[in-house]
Each structure stands twice: as C-alpha cells, then as structure tokens.
Amino acid sequence: MAKRQADIVRGTLDLLVLKTVALEPRHGVGVADRIAQITGGTFKVGAGSLFPALHRLEQDGFIAGQWSTTPEGHRAKYYHITTAGQRKLAADKKQWARIVLAIGQVLEAD
Amino acid sequence: MRILTRARCLWSTLIHKERLDRDLDDELDAAVAELTTRYIAGGLDAHAARRAALHDLGALHDIKQEVREARLGAGLDACLLDLRYAWRRLSNAPGFTAVVVATLALGIGANTALFSVVHGLLLKPLPYQDPGQLVFVWLNRNQVGYTRGPMSGPDYRDLRDRTGSFADVGGIWATTSVTFDGGSEPEQVRSAYVTTNFFDLLGARTVLGRAFVAADASSAEPVILLGWDLFQRRFGGDPAIVGSAIQIDGQATRVVGVLARDFRLLLPPDASVPAYLQAFTPFWPNLENGPRRNLFMRVVARLRPNATLTAARDDVAAMAVAVSREIGTPRSFTLAGLQDEGVRDIRAPLMALFAGVGLLLAIACVNVAGLLIARAAGRAGETALRVALGASRLRLLRQALVEGLLLTMLGVVAGIGVGIACVRLFVALAPPSLSRLTGSTTIDLQVLLFTIGVSACWGVLFSLAPATEVFRAASRVAPALASSSTRTAATPLRYRLRGTLIVAQIAMSMVLMVGAALLVRAFDRIIHVDPGFRGERHVTFRIAIPGRLETREAVNDFVAELQRRVRAIDGIIGGGAVSHIPYDDLPNWALPYSLEPPIAPDAPSADTRAVSVGLLESLGVTLLEGRLFTDADRDPVHPVVIIDDLLARELWPGRSALGRPLYARMNHERATVIGVVKHLRLRSVIADLSPQMFVPFSIAQRNPIAFMFATAGDNPAALVPRIRAAVASLDPRVPIYEPRPMQEYIDQARSTRRFTMVLASSFALAALALTSVGVYGVLAYAVAHRRHELGVRRALGADTARIASAVLREGVGFALAGCALGTAAAAIAGELLRTQLYAIEPTDLASFAIATVVIVGGASVACWIPAWRAIAVSPMDALRWH
C-alpha cells in the first residue's frame, strides 16, 4: 500500500494529542512532530487543527500549558497532561478499542 | 463538576480575553520561530526559512480565530447546544410557546405585583428609627361607640408622665392650615400642630436647620418646620430661608428647619393625619393643662428598648384606672403597633387576595404542566427514536430541563413586565391604606428574587412532567417505534391524570370566581347604598378666613357674600359652607350631648357639622320634620340645631323632636331642635351609623372653611377657574385651595373595597381564561388522539351531532365536577371575605350561581373548537392511517 497521508478520523485528534503529551510535556510544533513521527507520516496535523484542539483541551482542563524554554533557547508554551486528562485518555482508549473491534467485525462479516 | 470547570473557563475566557489573545500570539510566534530555526538548520537563508515556516503553519489569522472559537465553544457547547435545541423546538411551536409564556407571565406577574404590595405594606418596616418600638395610642371611648378616638392634652401628659413603658410620647393634630403671605401669591397649606419631640420621636431627619426643641413650645416668636416639597416648590430650595422669618398668617414666623426629602408621615388611615402635610408648628403652651373634654390629639409613643407591647398595655391600663378614679369619669386607652395599626383595614383583604393570587399561580402552573405533558406525549415517538439511536437518558432529561427553564425564563421576563403594570394599577386604584406605596411603584429586589425563586422551582417541576415521558419512552422503545404513539389512543392513565388536573383547576377557578362574585355584588350594594345626600355633582374647595375679619358677624358677612358671588356663576345651582367635607381625612367634630344640663363628661357624642344656609338643600337631604336653616338662625344666644333620625329616635322615641331642647357643647349649651333629616352617611359609605347634629355655620365657625357647590353639568372641576376668580373678586389675598369634585371624596371612601373587588375580579377572569385554555388543551389533545377512532365511527355512520355532543359532554362533565368541588371549597374560603362583604352573606346563593354559570360557560366555549375538529374528521382519515 502506497504511503499516503490519511485524514485524521474525526474525533481522534484529541486522543492523539492527549497520548502525545502524556509521555512528556511538549509544545505545539513538538506535538505535531511527534504525531507525524510515530505514524510514520500517515497523520500530519495542520496548525489550523492542532492549536484549536490544544486550546479546547486546555479549556476543558485535560491538559495545561506552561511557558518554558526549548533546547534551542526559544520560549515556547509546553503542554502537559492533567489528572482529568489521564482519566479521559484511559476512557477514550477503551472506547477506541471498541470502535476498532466493531468496525473490524463489520468489515469482516461478508 | 464539569459544568463548574466549564463555567469557570468560560468566565476566564471572557474576562481575560486580552491576556489569552496575547498568550496565543506569543505561542504562534514561538511556533514560527521554532520552524524557522529548523529550516535554517536545513540550509535555507533566514528569509526563505521564515517564509517556509509561515507556509507550513497556514494563515495565522484563521488559526487564531479558530482557537478563540474552540475556547468559547468548549465552555458553551453542551449548554448552548441544549439551549439552541430548546429554542428551535419552542419557536417551531409558536402558539404553544405563546400560550405557555402568557400563562406564566400572568401567574408570575400577578404574584409579583401583589407580593410587592404585601411586602411594602405588611413586611417592610416603616421608614422610622427602630419602627418596631413605635406604638399608636388611641383614647378608647367604647361607651360612645368609638374604641379608637383622639385624646386631650391632659391624657397625653398622663401617658408621658405616669407610665414607665415609654421612652417618649409625642402628639400631632392636623386641623389647621397656614397662609404663606410673603412673595407674589398668597398660598394656603394644610398644617399640623405637633409636640416639639414629635419628629425626634420618629427619628425623622431634617436636611436643613433642626427639628423642634422643647423651647419652641413657649417661644414668643412663632416657628415653623417645612416639608421638603413645600420648601422646593414655594421657596425654590433656597437654604437661606432656614433661620429667617417669613410672613405666615400675617405674622413674622421663623423657619427652624426643613424635613428630609424622604420623610413621610405614615399614621393609621383613620387617625385623620393626611400623609401629605408640609408645614408643622408646635402646640400652644398650655396644651397639657387644657380641658379634658377637648379630644383632638393623635399620639405616637416609643416603647423603652426592653418593654413589650403587652406590658405597656398593662402599664397604661393601670394608669388609666388611677386617672379615672381621680377625675371621676372612665378613661381607657387602646395601644397598637404603629405598623399593624396602619394596615388594620387592608390586612385581611390583602391576605385574601394573596391567597387568591396564589391559586391563580397554581392554576397557571397546572396549565403549563398539562400543556407540557400533552406536548411530551405528542413527541413520544420522537423521544423513543432518539433513545433508540443512543441518546442517553441524562441527555434527554437535561434537554427537557433546559426547555422548561427557557420557557420559565421567558415567562419571568414577561411576568416582570406584567408585574410592573399591575403595581401601577394597584397604586392607581389607591386606597388610602396603600398611600405608603405611592412613590415606590417599582418592584424591589427582594420581590424580584422571590419571583425568580418561585419560577425556577416551577421550571424544574414543569420539566419533570415531560421527563416522565422520557422514561416512559425509554422503557417502551420497541412498541413506540413500531407504531408512532400519536396514532394510538391516549393511554387511560395519562388521560385520567390530565382530567384530574383539569377538575382541580376548575375547582380553584370556581373558588376565585365565587370570591369575585361576592365582592362585586357587595360593591354593587355599596354603590347603591343611599348615603342620604347627593354630592356627585358638587365641587369642593377650602379657604382660610382672613385674619382681618375679627368678629363673628364680619365672618358671616364675608361667607354670605362669597356664597352669593359663587352662586351667581353660570352652572352653579346651589351650595354653601361646611365645617367638614364628607369622607375627608381631616378630624371631625364629635360633640357630647344630653337632654339635661350639665353635660356629663362621659356623655355620648354625635358627629357634628356646621353648615351654612343652602348647603343641606343643595345636597338634597330628606327632611323628615320641621325645616332647614335660614338666614334668621344667627342668634348665638338661642341656637338652633338640626338632628338626624337616629338621634331623634334615640332621644324621643315615637314622639316629635321639634322644638325640644338639646344640650350640646357649643358656645351656648341649650339648643332647640328645628328639624330632623334622614341620616347622612358622611364619615364612611359603609359603616356610619353614629347620630348626627347640624348647627348653623353662623354660630359655629371653623377655620379653614370648606365649601361645597352643586353644579349643573357633568364636569364640576371645569368651574374651578371661575370660582377662583369669583373669590378673588371678593378678596384677592384669599386663595382657594384643594379644589376637588365631591365625587373624588366619594371614590376615595369606597376605594379600599373597590381595590379588593377589582383585583379579585381580575384574578377570577384570569383564572377563567387560563382554565378555559386548560379545558381546551385537554380536549383538543383527546380529540387529536382519537382521530382514528372518530374516523371509524364516522365511517360506521355516527352523525356529527352525536360526535360533537360526546366531546362537549366530556368538557362540561369536567366543568361540573370542578364546580361541585369548587363550591365546597368556596363555602369554606368565603369566610375569609366576610369582613369585606356588605349586605350579603359569604354563602350568597346568587354569587355561587353566577360563578357556576360563568365557569361552565367558559368551559363550553373552550370545548367548541375541539368539538368542531372532531366533526371535521372525515371517514377517509381513518382509512388513510394504515
């Protein structure tokens, strides 16, 4: 299968962002890099989706932003996951597993 | 929890908008910088690297916009979605929404308005210092029929000096008027005598100068204290007036101070102290040693901080016993809290009205609940579908709640409007007992909170009705989907519940309707009471007798000439001078009388008025015996008197009163009865049956003097300018004041009853309208649900009359059941109104009959549309359904 960029399945961006910042605090560009890196470039998150998602998650209290300095010496806003975010991540992971299973069953049943 | 977090974030989003925007700018700049660094590391020059970075990020402006929306949306989304959904559902059914909002507005508005009145009168303390300590003291003259009367100077002194319960005792007498001579136009103003401690006792503040001090009572120079309005109007608010001497009644009088703008004189309505007094002077020096038989002082006392009203009553009673023994005649006093006393006659009707308006709110709420149940039932299919598609019950409940609350809030907003309009109406009806409300015609904050509290509770309650449908739907997803429930007949249980609600509603309306019918009929009796005189076309005014007229004869000539000139005006057909205008709020004369001299101190007294020649004729009194006054009755040594039939019957039962001697305390005590007239209801339209005497004005003059002239036209007030001119032609320095049509006094005398009646009728009509809507709603619902059945019946040959009568029978059945229940309830509740009724009993059959006819009539009209719809169902409908 040719390597193509896939649209991020609707509603999964939050899950990806949470998962990404759960490992270690990252700034916006860092989150995008990490998602692209892990999926081997399959998912490329544009700034127009990423920043609103970050802020929405921050607004909801799932992640929290803090200004800090990058290794290169720039100032950047680093996001880390909160306790509420961890709970949501666990719940969303389970939900995702169910969806994958269900879709898999649908596709296999013929 | 989540909701709180959201609300907080939303709050900070809105409040810290600028800081958040700056933060976002910084964050995006940092991202640009980060990417630029990478491109430079990858070998691009700085300029190209930055362009590439910007290209990667896309339009910064759009990103910012989307971030802002995301932040706002995160706070709002759920609530906003529910709200938007609720709004859409409501605006899709404008008729339903309008009916519900109007219903709520009526219930909430009427309640808010009446609660404003109840709060303003019964609950809110009087605007005086420690008002709870203030008591009003009456002289109890039970032996002559007045338990609440004024007292004499010595009584006042006894109360102050011989009791231990009072911190202070003050007195007032609003009898006189003063003429402001200075300046361009002489002007007359009603004034009152006060004890010098009176304003300190109330805790009233002066804005300029000072209140009276003890020395003012005996000061050689007359002093006066002004009200704020007079100070503004007459003296243009010039502070220099305080401390200076102005000409009053031809004498240089020093203005000691001006009362605060918000000061109001709020004494009991029957204390004969008008609220609008604007000028005050100290009592004369020998007040406290005056004769005990001169009863005029209205007394307010302040309890000591640790004293109770009960203890003060005992204290005063003990003092009265001791005084009675000393002076040889019984003395007793009636004490009441100042605030309670002020609302004595309006409290009972207000509480009855409050109960009535509570019923109205209950009816409104039942109506709304019924409408919401019907609506939810109509949506059972939709709800079931949503449950099947995975909507959580919580979500559905929340939506029902949001919809209910949105409706309630619309109702509250409309209700506040209705409430403000109602308060204006109440004040416009203006019984004297409500005078405290004027000037504060707005709804206060506490009342508003009360309303919002009540309606929020109802909002939740309303929402529960549809919520039950949510669970019903949830438990029966499959059957509901299989046949959308709008097609099935109404479930018996749900229909029975609504039927019960309707019957309860009709019963409540019946109670209100009976109450209103009773009050309307009582008021009708009151209007048709024959007061013994006809004053509807009289115009009244007052003048102060000029000080230059020093002898009785000079005054008589002046009055006769004034009377002659006014009567010469085209349109004036009669009239003359009187000491007291009927139903006025100034003190009356009550003169003790006796068949034998001397007059005992505890002799009964009669309401006495001095009238000039021609006045009784113009009032159309009924002369039973003898004659009325003539110009010849001027002899003060052998005075004559006219009495009413009550007094004649009491003194000379079965015999003629003419020519008999009557001893009354006037200038000379022996008077001869020259005429007997039918009793005139001059003090009160309703409860005035104390005996009366009329004496010639020529021998019992009163200053200020009032005039009543009969006019030929329907607009007595139109003649006032010509009367003013006629009086000015006699003496330009004598202004007429308080020109008012007699009808105003008559209306005023009936105003408390009218107030109660108009309000009760409005509530009853509103209840009728709401109940009719309710009946309509339940029948329309039933018909809609039985379209299929009705169609089948039509197809099988049932005729339209039978179908229509089935629907009508159902509605009228509800109405009759409700009326029966309501009659029982009204028979009990009617007792509440007993004090407000006149000449009819609370069990008045006609009132119950009227109420039943109106309610059943209203219900029948409400049945008509559903019945018509039922007829309109065509047999084809039944076939098309499946």
Coordinates of N, CA and C in Angstrom, one line a residue, chain B residues 719-833:
Chain B
L719 N -65.5 74.2 36.5 CA -65.9 75.6 37.0 C -64.9 76.2 38.0
V720 N -63.9 75.4 38.3 CA -62.9 75.9 39.4 C -62.3 77.2 39.0
P721 N -61.8 77.4 37.7 CA -61.2 78.8 37.4 C -62.2 79.9 37.7
R722 N -63.5 79.7 37.4 CA -64.4 80.8 37.6 C -64.7 81.0 39.0
I723 N -64.7 79.9 39.8 CA -64.9 80.1 41.3 C -63.7 80.8 41.8
R724 N -62.5 80.5 41.4 CA -61.3 81.1 41.8 C -61.4 82.6 41.6
A725 N -61.9 82.9 40.4 CA -62.0 84.4 40.0 C -63.0 85.1 40.9
A726 N -64.1 84.4 41.1 CA -65.2 85.0 42.0 C -64.7 85.3 43.4
V727 N -63.9 84.3 43.9 CA -63.4 84.5 45.3 C -62.4 85.7 45.3
A728 N -61.5 85.7 44.2 CA -60.5 86.7 44.1 C -61.2 88.1 44.0
S729 N -62.3 88.1 43.4 CA -63.0 89.4 43.2 C -63.5 90.0 44.6
L730 N -63.7 89.0 45.5 CA -64.1 89.4 46.8 C -62.9 89.9 47.7
D731 N -61.8 89.1 47.6 CA -60.6 89.4 48.3 C -59.4 88.7 47.6
P732 N -58.6 89.4 46.9 CA -57.5 88.8 46.1 C -56.5 88.1 47.0
R733 N -56.5 88.4 48.3 CA -55.5 87.8 49.2 C -56.0 86.5 49.8
V734 N -57.2 86.0 49.4 CA -57.7 84.8 49.9 C -57.7 83.7 48.8
P735 N -56.7 82.9 48.8 CA -56.6 81.8 47.8 C -57.6 80.7 48.1
I736 N -58.1 80.1 47.1 CA -58.9 78.8 47.3 C -57.9 77.7 47.2
Y737 N -58.1 76.7 48.0 CA -57.2 75.5 47.8 C -57.9 74.2 47.9
E738 N -57.2 73.2 47.5 CA -57.8 71.8 47.4 C -59.1 71.8 46.6
P739 N -59.2 72.5 45.5 CA -60.5 72.3 44.7 C -60.6 70.9 44.2
R740 N -61.7 70.2 44.6 CA -61.8 68.8 44.1 C -63.3 68.6 43.9
P741 N -63.7 67.8 42.9 CA -65.1 67.4 42.8 C -65.4 66.5 44.0
M742 N -66.6 66.6 44.5 CA -67.0 65.8 45.6 C -66.9 64.3 45.2
Q743 N -67.1 64.0 43.9 CA -67.0 62.6 43.5 C -65.7 61.9 43.9
E744 N -64.6 62.7 43.9 CA -63.3 62.2 44.3 C -63.3 61.7 45.7
Y745 N -63.9 62.5 46.6 CA -64.0 62.1 48.0 C -64.9 60.8 48.1
I746 N -65.9 60.7 47.3 CA -66.8 59.6 47.4 C -66.0 58.3 46.9
D747 N -65.3 58.5 45.8 CA -64.5 57.4 45.3 C -63.5 56.9 46.3
Q748 N -62.9 57.9 46.9 CA -61.9 57.6 47.9 C -62.5 56.8 49.1
A749 N -63.7 57.2 49.5 CA -64.3 56.5 50.6 C -64.6 55.0 50.2
R750 N -64.8 54.7 48.9 CA -65.0 53.4 48.5 C -63.8 52.6 48.0
S751 N -62.6 53.3 48.1 CA -61.5 52.8 47.3 C -61.0 51.5 47.8
T752 N -61.0 51.3 49.1 CA -60.4 50.0 49.6 C -61.3 48.8 49.1
R753 N -62.6 49.0 49.2 CA -63.5 48.0 48.7 C -63.3 47.8 47.2
R754 N -63.2 48.9 46.5 CA -63.0 48.9 45.0 C -61.8 48.1 44.7
F755 N -60.7 48.5 45.4 CA -59.4 47.8 45.2 C -59.5 46.3 45.3
T756 N -60.1 45.9 46.4 CA -60.3 44.4 46.6 C -61.1 43.8 45.5
M757 N -62.2 44.5 45.1 CA -63.1 44.0 44.2 C -62.4 43.9 42.8
V758 N -61.8 45.0 42.4 CA -61.2 45.0 41.0 C -60.1 43.9 41.0
L759 N -59.3 43.8 42.0 CA -58.2 42.8 42.0 C -58.8 41.4 42.0
A760 N -59.8 41.1 42.8 CA -60.3 39.8 42.9 C -61.0 39.4 41.6
S761 N -61.7 40.4 40.9 CA -62.3 40.1 39.7 C -61.3 39.9 38.6
S762 N -60.2 40.7 38.6 CA -59.1 40.4 37.6 C -58.6 39.0 37.8
F763 N -58.3 38.6 39.0 CA -57.8 37.3 39.2 C -58.8 36.2 38.7
A764 N -60.0 36.5 39.0 CA -61.0 35.5 38.7 C -61.1 35.3 37.1
L765 N -61.1 36.5 36.5 CA -61.2 36.5 35.0 C -60.0 35.8 34.4
A766 N -58.8 36.1 35.0 CA -57.6 35.5 34.5 C -57.7 34.0 34.7
A767 N -58.2 33.6 35.9 CA -58.3 32.2 36.2 C -59.3 31.5 35.2
L768 N -60.3 32.2 34.9 CA -61.3 31.7 33.9 C -60.6 31.5 32.5
A769 N -59.8 32.5 32.1 CA -59.2 32.4 30.8 C -58.2 31.2 30.8
L770 N -57.4 31.1 31.9 CA -56.4 30.0 32.0 C -57.1 28.7 32.0
T771 N -58.2 28.6 32.8 CA -58.9 27.3 32.9 C -59.5 26.9 31.5
S772 N -60.0 27.9 30.8 CA -60.6 27.6 29.5 C -59.5 27.1 28.6
V773 N -58.3 27.7 28.7 CA -57.2 27.2 27.8 C -56.9 25.8 28.3
G774 N -56.9 25.5 29.6 CA -56.7 24.2 30.0 C -57.7 23.2 29.5
V775 N -59.0 23.5 29.6 CA -60.0 22.6 29.1 C -59.8 22.4 27.7
Y776 N -59.6 23.5 26.9 CA -59.4 23.3 25.5 C -58.2 22.4 25.2
G777 N -57.1 22.6 26.0 CA -55.9 21.8 25.8 C -56.2 20.3 25.9
V778 N -56.9 20.0 27.0 CA -57.1 18.6 27.3 C -58.0 17.9 26.3
L779 N -59.0 18.7 25.9 CA -60.0 18.1 24.9 C -59.4 18.0 23.5
A780 N -58.6 19.1 23.2 CA -58.0 19.1 21.8 C -57.1 17.9 21.7
Y781 N -56.4 17.6 22.8 CA -55.4 16.5 22.9 C -56.2 15.2 22.7
A782 N -57.3 15.1 23.5 CA -58.1 13.9 23.4 C -58.6 13.6 22.0
V783 N -59.1 14.7 21.4 CA -59.7 14.6 20.0 C -58.6 14.2 19.0
A784 N -57.4 14.9 19.2 CA -56.3 14.6 18.3 C -55.9 13.1 18.4
H785 N -55.9 12.6 19.6 CA -55.5 11.2 19.8 C -56.6 10.2 19.3
R786 N -57.8 10.7 19.2 CA -58.8 9.8 18.8 C -59.3 10.0 17.4
R787 N -58.5 10.7 16.6 CA -58.9 10.9 15.2 C -59.2 9.6 14.5
H788 N -58.4 8.6 14.7 CA -58.6 7.3 14.1 C -60.0 6.8 14.5
E789 N -60.2 6.7 15.8 CA -61.4 6.2 16.3 C -62.6 7.0 15.8
L790 N -62.5 8.3 15.8 CA -63.6 9.2 15.4 C -63.9 8.9 13.9
G791 N -62.8 8.8 13.1 CA -62.9 8.5 11.7 C -63.7 7.2 11.5
V792 N -63.3 6.2 12.3 CA -64.0 4.9 12.1 C -65.5 5.0 12.5
R793 N -65.7 5.8 13.5 CA -67.1 6.0 13.9 C -67.9 6.7 12.8
R794 N -67.2 7.7 12.2 CA -67.9 8.4 11.2 C -68.2 7.5 10.0
A795 N -67.2 6.6 9.7 CA -67.3 5.7 8.6 C -68.5 4.7 8.9
L796 N -68.6 4.4 10.2 CA -69.7 3.5 10.5 C -71.1 4.2 10.6
G797 N -71.1 5.5 10.4 CA -72.4 6.2 10.3 C -72.8 7.1 11.4
A798 N -71.9 7.3 12.4 CA -72.2 8.2 13.5 C -72.4 9.6 13.0
D799 N -73.5 10.3 13.4 CA -73.7 11.6 12.9 C -72.9 12.6 13.6
T800 N -72.7 13.8 13.0 CA -71.9 14.9 13.6 C -72.4 15.3 14.9
A801 N -73.7 15.4 15.1 CA -74.2 15.9 16.4 C -73.8 15.0 17.5
R802 N -73.8 13.7 17.2 CA -73.5 12.8 18.3 C -72.0 12.9 18.7
I803 N -71.2 13.0 17.7 CA -69.8 13.2 18.0 C -69.5 14.5 18.7
A804 N -70.0 15.6 18.2 CA -69.8 16.9 18.9 C -70.3 16.8 20.3
S805 N -71.5 16.2 20.5 CA -72.0 16.2 21.8 C -71.2 15.4 22.8
A806 N -70.6 14.3 22.2 CA -69.7 13.5 23.1 C -68.5 14.3 23.6
V807 N -67.9 15.2 22.7 CA -66.8 16.0 23.1 C -67.3 17.0 24.1
L808 N -68.4 17.7 23.8 CA -69.0 18.7 24.7 C -69.3 18.1 26.1
R809 N -69.9 16.9 26.0 CA -70.3 16.3 27.3 C -69.1 16.1 28.2
E810 N -68.0 15.7 27.5 CA -66.8 15.4 28.3 C -66.3 16.7 29.0
G811 N -66.3 17.8 28.2 CA -65.8 19.1 28.7 C -66.7 19.6 29.8
V812 N -68.0 19.6 29.6 CA -69.0 20.1 30.6 C -68.9 19.2 31.8
G813 N -68.7 17.9 31.6 CA -68.5 17.0 32.7 C -67.4 17.4 33.7
F814 N -66.3 17.7 33.0 CA -65.1 18.3 33.8 C -65.6 19.5 34.6
A815 N -66.2 20.4 33.9 CA -66.6 21.7 34.5 C -67.5 21.5 35.7
L816 N -68.5 20.6 35.5 CA -69.5 20.4 36.6 C -68.8 19.8 37.8
A817 N -67.9 18.8 37.5 CA -67.2 18.2 38.6 C -66.4 19.2 39.4
G818 N -65.7 20.0 38.6 CA -64.9 21.1 39.2 C -65.7 22.1 40.0
C819 N -66.8 22.5 39.4 CA -67.7 23.4 40.1 C -68.2 22.9 41.4
A820 N -68.5 21.6 41.4 CA -69.0 21.0 42.6 C -68.0 21.0 43.7
L821 N -66.7 20.6 43.3 CA -65.6 20.6 44.3 C -65.4 22.1 44.7
G822 N -65.4 23.0 43.7 CA -65.1 24.4 44.0 C -66.1 25.0 44.9
T823 N -67.3 24.6 44.7 CA -68.4 25.2 45.6 C -68.1 24.8 47.1
A824 N -67.7 23.6 47.3 CA -67.4 23.2 48.7 C -66.3 24.0 49.2
A825 N -65.2 24.1 48.4 CA -64.1 24.9 48.9 C -64.4 26.4 49.1
A826 N -65.2 26.9 48.2 CA -65.6 28.3 48.2 C -66.4 28.6 49.5
A827 N -67.2 27.6 49.8 CA -68.1 27.8 51.0 C -67.2 28.0 52.2
I828 N -66.1 27.3 52.3 CA -65.2 27.5 53.4 C -64.4 28.8 53.3
A829 N -63.8 29.0 52.0 CA -63.0 30.1 51.8 C -63.7 31.5 51.9
G830 N -65.0 31.4 51.7 CA -65.8 32.7 51.7 C -65.7 33.4 53.0
E831 N -65.6 32.6 54.1 CA -65.5 33.2 55.4 C -64.3 34.3 55.5
L832 N -63.3 34.0 54.7 CA -62.1 34.9 54.7 C -62.6 36.3 54.3
L833 N -63.6 36.3 53.5 CA -64.0 37.6 52.9 C -65.1 38.3 53.7

